[in-house]
Amino acid sequence: MRIFSVAWHWFGQPEQWTGSDGIPNRLLEHLYYTSLSLLIAAAVAIPLGLLIGHTNRGGFLVVNLSNAARALPTAGVLVLVVTLSGIGLLPVIVALVVLAIPSILVNTYAGVRQVPRETVDAARGMGMRGGQVLWQVETPLAMPLIMTGLRTAAIQIVSTATVAAYVGLGGLGRYIFDGLARRDYPALVGGAVIVVGLALGTEGAFVAVRSLIAKRTQGE
């Protein structure tokens, strides 16, 4: 328990809240890596999942490839991209995007496929074309599952974005990696506590948004 009291004391030091190595700056860096990676992953996975779910072509391949991608170690992908492109932001973003895509893709596909076929048939019977059925019927009804995929991916990215420090970038991983290297255990524990708190906050935010979307969908 003493280490936690020391970490609490670390949080109370004024120098932890100012400068380039201060908690606000490191938190903003972490959120930048997280947001950028999630946006790129969503831009790739959501349209692909919607298309595959709507056409029902390639679903088996998507599920199996996504399961295989989940088994890839993020650190291994990071090291591979660093070897190919050098140290910088690119390897971190690539590794995090590869981590996030499977959850978003599978949930988007599953969300579209779980839309009742009678609902789709009724929409087609009203004269809707394929694109209209997808965007006006299937996508809104699939949104709760899509949000679940985004939530899972966001939490994974938040927890894993600490690897940015592994290649010399910033973020909350600086406290963990530097604290471990210097045996600065208060900083290590403090950084870990912030990451856990950020992950829990992300979980809560997505649960709230998903609940609002579900209520709106049911209301319609």
mmCIF file of C-alpha atoms in Angstrom:
data_model
loop_
_atom_site.group_PDB
_atom_site.id
_atom_site.type_symbol
_atom_site.label_atom_id
_atom_site.label_comp_id
_atom_site.label_asym_id
_atom_site.label_seq_id
_atom_site.Cartn_x
_atom_site.Cartn_y
_atom_site.Cartn_z
ATOM 1 C CA MET A 1 0.000 0.000 0.000
ATOM 2 C CA ARG A 2 2.968 2.321 0.557
ATOM 3 C CA ILE A 3 3.596 2.587 -3.180
ATOM 4 C CA PHE A 4 0.077 3.948 -3.677
ATOM 5 C CA SER A 5 0.602 6.579 -0.999
ATOM 6 C CA VAL A 6 3.855 7.546 -2.709
ATOM 7 C CA ALA A 7 2.024 7.704 -6.060
ATOM 8 C CA TRP A 8 -0.620 9.924 -4.469
ATOM 9 C CA HIS A 9 2.162 12.186 -3.278
ATOM 10 C CA TRP A 10 3.510 12.181 -6.867
ATOM 11 C CA PHE A 11 0.149 13.455 -8.125
ATOM 12 C CA GLY A 12 0.304 16.244 -5.602
ATOM 13 C CA GLN A 13 3.603 17.666 -6.832
ATOM 14 C CA PRO A 14 3.121 20.936 -8.772
ATOM 15 C CA GLU A 15 5.732 19.966 -11.385
ATOM 16 C CA GLN A 16 3.527 17.047 -12.481
ATOM 17 C CA TRP A 17 0.952 19.485 -13.827
ATOM 18 C CA THR A 18 3.117 21.847 -15.865
ATOM 19 C CA GLY A 19 5.585 21.664 -18.745
ATOM 20 C CA SER A 20 6.045 19.205 -21.584
ATOM 21 C CA ASP A 21 6.270 16.272 -19.180
ATOM 22 C CA GLY A 22 3.261 17.368 -17.136
ATOM 23 C CA ILE A 23 0.131 15.266 -16.870
ATOM 24 C CA PRO A 24 -2.093 17.611 -18.980
ATOM 25 C CA ASN A 25 0.349 17.584 -21.904
ATOM 26 C CA ARG A 26 0.951 13.825 -21.724
ATOM 27 C CA LEU A 27 -2.795 13.232 -21.514
ATOM 28 C CA LEU A 28 -3.428 15.378 -24.601
ATOM 29 C CA GLU A 29 -0.735 13.469 -26.504
ATOM 30 C CA HIS A 30 -2.312 10.167 -25.483
ATOM 31 C CA LEU A 31 -5.761 11.347 -26.552
ATOM 32 C CA TYR A 32 -4.340 12.512 -29.889
ATOM 33 C CA TYR A 33 -2.856 9.090 -30.668
ATOM 34 C CA THR A 34 -6.080 7.422 -29.529
ATOM 35 C CA SER A 35 -8.452 9.674 -31.469
ATOM 36 C CA LEU A 36 -6.443 9.594 -34.681
ATOM 37 C CA SER A 37 -6.127 5.805 -34.613
ATOM 38 C CA LEU A 38 -9.828 5.305 -33.834
ATOM 39 C CA LEU A 39 -10.914 7.666 -36.623
ATOM 40 C CA ILE A 40 -8.738 5.907 -39.203
ATOM 41 C CA ALA A 41 -9.871 2.458 -38.065
ATOM 42 C CA ALA A 42 -13.524 3.525 -38.159
ATOM 43 C CA ALA A 43 -13.109 5.094 -41.614
ATOM 44 C CA VAL A 44 -11.810 1.758 -42.908
ATOM 45 C CA ALA A 45 -13.880 -0.744 -40.950
ATOM 46 C CA ILE A 46 -17.365 0.779 -40.833
ATOM 47 C CA PRO A 47 -17.913 1.236 -44.608
ATOM 48 C CA LEU A 48 -16.401 -2.206 -45.264
ATOM 49 C CA GLY A 49 -18.556 -3.828 -42.582
ATOM 50 C CA LEU A 50 -21.690 -2.120 -43.879
ATOM 51 C CA LEU A 51 -20.978 -3.210 -47.442
ATOM 52 C CA ILE A 52 -20.222 -6.818 -46.536
ATOM 53 C CA GLY A 53 -23.213 -7.032 -44.214
ATOM 54 C CA HIS A 54 -25.540 -5.531 -46.814
ATOM 55 C CA THR A 55 -24.409 -7.773 -49.664
ATOM 56 C CA ASN A 56 -23.745 -10.789 -47.404
ATOM 57 C CA ARG A 57 -20.614 -11.518 -49.376
ATOM 58 C CA GLY A 58 -17.302 -12.230 -47.712
ATOM 59 C CA GLY A 59 -18.697 -12.430 -44.192
ATOM 60 C CA PHE A 60 -16.961 -15.722 -43.376
ATOM 61 C CA LEU A 61 -13.636 -14.331 -44.594
ATOM 62 C CA VAL A 62 -14.048 -11.112 -42.612
ATOM 63 C CA VAL A 63 -14.793 -12.914 -39.358
ATOM 64 C CA ASN A 64 -11.843 -15.262 -39.732
ATOM 65 C CA LEU A 65 -9.392 -12.567 -40.801
ATOM 66 C CA SER A 66 -10.536 -10.363 -37.924
ATOM 67 C CA ASN A 67 -10.020 -13.183 -35.444
ATOM 68 C CA ALA A 68 -6.541 -13.735 -36.876
ATOM 69 C CA ALA A 69 -5.742 -10.011 -36.661
ATOM 70 C CA ARG A 70 -6.744 -9.980 -32.994
ATOM 71 C CA ALA A 71 -4.005 -12.521 -32.336
ATOM 72 C CA LEU A 72 -1.320 -10.197 -33.704
ATOM 73 C CA PRO A 73 0.810 -8.701 -30.911
ATOM 74 C CA THR A 74 0.660 -4.914 -31.045
ATOM 75 C CA ALA A 75 4.296 -4.604 -30.001
ATOM 76 C CA GLY A 76 5.292 -6.983 -32.799
ATOM 77 C CA VAL A 77 3.395 -4.943 -35.401
ATOM 78 C CA LEU A 78 4.988 -1.784 -34.010
ATOM 79 C CA VAL A 79 8.502 -3.190 -34.264
ATOM 80 C CA LEU A 80 7.820 -4.446 -37.802
ATOM 81 C CA VAL A 81 6.579 -1.057 -39.015
ATOM 82 C CA VAL A 82 9.486 0.710 -37.278
ATOM 83 C CA THR A 83 11.860 -1.598 -39.142
ATOM 84 C CA LEU A 84 10.213 -0.752 -42.450
ATOM 85 C CA SER A 85 9.552 2.980 -42.027
ATOM 86 C CA GLY A 86 11.704 4.163 -39.124
ATOM 87 C CA ILE A 87 10.816 5.689 -35.769
ATOM 88 C CA GLY A 88 7.962 8.188 -35.710
ATOM 89 C CA LEU A 89 4.217 8.556 -35.392
ATOM 90 C CA LEU A 90 3.416 6.276 -38.352
ATOM 91 C CA PRO A 91 4.388 2.971 -36.698
ATOM 92 C CA VAL A 92 2.327 3.775 -33.615
ATOM 93 C CA ILE A 93 -0.773 4.713 -35.614
ATOM 94 C CA VAL A 94 -0.461 1.651 -37.870
ATOM 95 C CA ALA A 95 -0.135 -0.673 -34.874
ATOM 96 C CA LEU A 96 -3.127 0.872 -33.111
ATOM 97 C CA VAL A 97 -5.279 0.877 -36.257
ATOM 98 C CA VAL A 98 -4.503 -2.810 -36.847
ATOM 99 C CA LEU A 99 -5.543 -3.440 -33.242
ATOM 100 C CA ALA A 100 -8.819 -1.520 -33.583
ATOM 101 C CA ILE A 101 -10.143 -2.602 -36.984
ATOM 102 C CA PRO A 102 -11.261 -6.173 -36.112
ATOM 103 C CA SER A 103 -13.690 -5.149 -33.347
ATOM 104 C CA ILE A 104 -15.278 -2.394 -35.424
ATOM 105 C CA LEU A 105 -15.464 -4.478 -38.594
ATOM 106 C CA VAL A 106 -16.994 -7.588 -37.018
ATOM 107 C CA ASN A 107 -19.545 -5.630 -34.988
ATOM 108 C CA THR A 108 -20.578 -3.523 -37.988
ATOM 109 C CA TYR A 109 -21.029 -6.630 -40.110
ATOM 110 C CA ALA A 110 -22.948 -8.418 -37.355
ATOM 111 C CA GLY A 111 -25.128 -5.373 -36.742
ATOM 112 C CA VAL A 112 -26.271 -5.228 -40.374
ATOM 113 C CA ARG A 113 -26.825 -8.977 -40.567
ATOM 114 C CA GLN A 114 -28.989 -8.922 -37.422
ATOM 115 C CA VAL A 115 -31.466 -6.480 -38.917
ATOM 116 C CA PRO A 116 -34.707 -8.502 -39.372
ATOM 117 C CA ARG A 117 -35.077 -9.638 -42.958
ATOM 118 C CA GLU A 118 -38.787 -8.771 -42.907
ATOM 119 C CA THR A 119 -37.821 -5.158 -42.158
ATOM 120 C CA VAL A 120 -35.473 -5.110 -45.136
ATOM 121 C CA ASP A 121 -38.072 -6.766 -47.357
ATOM 122 C CA ALA A 122 -40.681 -4.220 -46.274
ATOM 123 C CA ALA A 123 -38.319 -1.385 -47.157
ATOM 124 C CA ARG A 124 -37.689 -2.872 -50.580
ATOM 125 C CA GLY A 125 -41.433 -3.331 -51.021
ATOM 126 C CA MET A 126 -41.870 0.394 -50.435
ATOM 127 C CA GLY A 127 -39.613 1.055 -53.429
ATOM 128 C CA MET A 128 -36.335 1.683 -51.634
ATOM 129 C CA ARG A 129 -33.194 0.870 -53.567
ATOM 130 C CA GLY A 130 -30.166 -0.948 -52.183
ATOM 131 C CA GLY A 131 -28.344 2.167 -51.035
ATOM 132 C CA GLN A 132 -31.470 3.599 -49.412
ATOM 133 C CA VAL A 133 -32.120 0.356 -47.558
ATOM 134 C CA LEU A 134 -28.540 0.344 -46.295
ATOM 135 C CA TRP A 135 -28.407 3.946 -45.062
ATOM 136 C CA GLN A 136 -32.020 4.511 -43.986
ATOM 137 C CA VAL A 137 -32.900 1.108 -42.534
ATOM 138 C CA GLU A 138 -29.944 -1.189 -41.884
ATOM 139 C CA THR A 139 -27.399 1.349 -40.630
ATOM 140 C CA PRO A 140 -29.663 2.974 -37.983
ATOM 141 C CA LEU A 141 -30.762 -0.432 -36.674
ATOM 142 C CA ALA A 142 -27.173 -1.685 -36.631
ATOM 143 C CA MET A 143 -25.904 1.400 -34.792
ATOM 144 C CA PRO A 144 -25.997 -0.090 -31.261
ATOM 145 C CA LEU A 145 -23.676 -2.925 -32.321
ATOM 146 C CA ILE A 146 -21.485 -0.520 -34.296
ATOM 147 C CA MET A 147 -21.123 1.584 -31.151
ATOM 148 C CA THR A 148 -20.180 -1.538 -29.212
ATOM 149 C CA GLY A 149 -17.405 -2.195 -31.712
ATOM 150 C CA LEU A 150 -16.196 1.395 -31.468
ATOM 151 C CA ARG A 151 -16.274 1.209 -27.666
ATOM 152 C CA THR A 152 -14.234 -1.992 -27.598
ATOM 153 C CA ALA A 153 -11.724 -0.569 -30.065
ATOM 154 C CA ALA A 154 -11.434 2.728 -28.179
ATOM 155 C CA ILE A 155 -10.716 0.992 -24.884
ATOM 156 C CA GLN A 156 -8.127 -1.244 -26.553
ATOM 157 C CA ILE A 157 -6.421 1.769 -28.110
ATOM 158 C CA VAL A 158 -6.458 3.811 -24.888
ATOM 159 C CA SER A 159 -4.878 0.927 -23.002
ATOM 160 C CA THR A 160 -2.309 0.161 -25.702
ATOM 161 C CA ALA A 161 -1.345 3.671 -26.856
ATOM 162 C CA THR A 162 1.300 3.604 -24.118
ATOM 163 C CA VAL A 163 3.498 1.834 -26.712
ATOM 164 C CA ALA A 164 4.073 5.269 -28.281
ATOM 165 C CA ALA A 165 6.706 5.823 -25.592
ATOM 166 C CA TYR A 166 8.452 2.679 -26.790
ATOM 167 C CA VAL A 167 9.523 4.489 -29.976
ATOM 168 C CA GLY A 168 10.352 7.783 -28.313
ATOM 169 C CA LEU A 169 6.993 9.550 -28.573
ATOM 170 C CA GLY A 170 4.949 11.035 -25.737
ATOM 171 C CA GLY A 171 1.674 10.113 -24.120
ATOM 172 C CA LEU A 172 0.976 8.511 -20.775
ATOM 173 C CA GLY A 173 3.314 5.647 -21.634
ATOM 174 C CA ARG A 174 6.219 7.979 -20.863
ATOM 175 C CA TYR A 175 5.466 7.672 -17.149
ATOM 176 C CA ILE A 176 5.302 3.884 -17.346
ATOM 177 C CA PHE A 177 8.347 3.247 -19.548
ATOM 178 C CA ASP A 178 10.498 5.962 -17.990
ATOM 179 C CA GLY A 179 9.379 5.049 -14.503
ATOM 180 C CA LEU A 180 10.322 1.426 -15.108
ATOM 181 C CA ALA A 181 13.698 2.359 -16.582
ATOM 182 C CA ARG A 182 14.537 4.769 -13.772
ATOM 183 C CA ARG A 183 12.880 2.695 -11.053
ATOM 184 C CA ASP A 184 10.670 5.666 -10.414
ATOM 185 C CA TYR A 185 7.773 3.605 -9.091
ATOM 186 C CA PRO A 186 5.535 6.538 -8.098
ATOM 187 C CA ALA A 187 5.608 7.774 -11.711
ATOM 188 C CA LEU A 188 5.039 4.235 -13.002
ATOM 189 C CA VAL A 189 2.033 3.647 -10.763
ATOM 190 C CA GLY A 190 0.744 7.174 -11.359
ATOM 191 C CA GLY A 191 0.875 6.706 -15.122
ATOM 192 C CA ALA A 192 -0.866 3.341 -14.861
ATOM 193 C CA VAL A 193 -3.612 4.855 -12.706
ATOM 194 C CA ILE A 194 -4.235 7.602 -15.287
ATOM 195 C CA VAL A 195 -4.430 5.059 -18.118
ATOM 196 C CA VAL A 196 -6.899 2.908 -16.172
ATOM 197 C CA GLY A 197 -8.977 5.964 -15.322
ATOM 198 C CA LEU A 198 -8.987 7.069 -18.968
ATOM 199 C CA ALA A 199 -10.075 3.600 -20.099
ATOM 200 C CA LEU A 200 -12.915 3.569 -17.561
ATOM 201 C CA GLY A 201 -13.955 7.055 -18.622
ATOM 202 C CA THR A 202 -13.981 5.966 -22.259
ATOM 203 C CA GLU A 203 -16.123 2.958 -21.351
ATOM 204 C CA GLY A 204 -18.605 5.157 -19.517
ATOM 205 C CA ALA A 205 -18.823 7.689 -22.348
ATOM 206 C CA PHE A 206 -19.539 5.033 -24.978
ATOM 207 C CA VAL A 207 -22.101 3.274 -22.777
ATOM 208 C CA ALA A 208 -23.936 6.586 -22.355
ATOM 209 C CA VAL A 209 -23.864 7.338 -26.099
ATOM 210 C CA ARG A 210 -24.969 3.796 -26.957
ATOM 211 C CA SER A 211 -27.864 4.083 -24.533
ATOM 212 C CA LEU A 212 -28.995 7.337 -26.120
ATOM 213 C CA ILE A 213 -28.801 5.828 -29.613
ATOM 214 C CA ALA A 214 -30.757 2.753 -28.504
ATOM 215 C CA LYS A 215 -33.502 4.895 -26.975
ATOM 216 C CA ARG A 216 -33.721 7.064 -30.072
ATOM 217 C CA THR A 217 -33.871 3.998 -32.337
ATOM 218 C CA GLN A 218 -36.619 2.427 -30.233
ATOM 219 C CA GLY A 219 -38.501 5.702 -30.169
ATOM 220 C CA GLU A 220 -38.514 5.835 -33.941
#
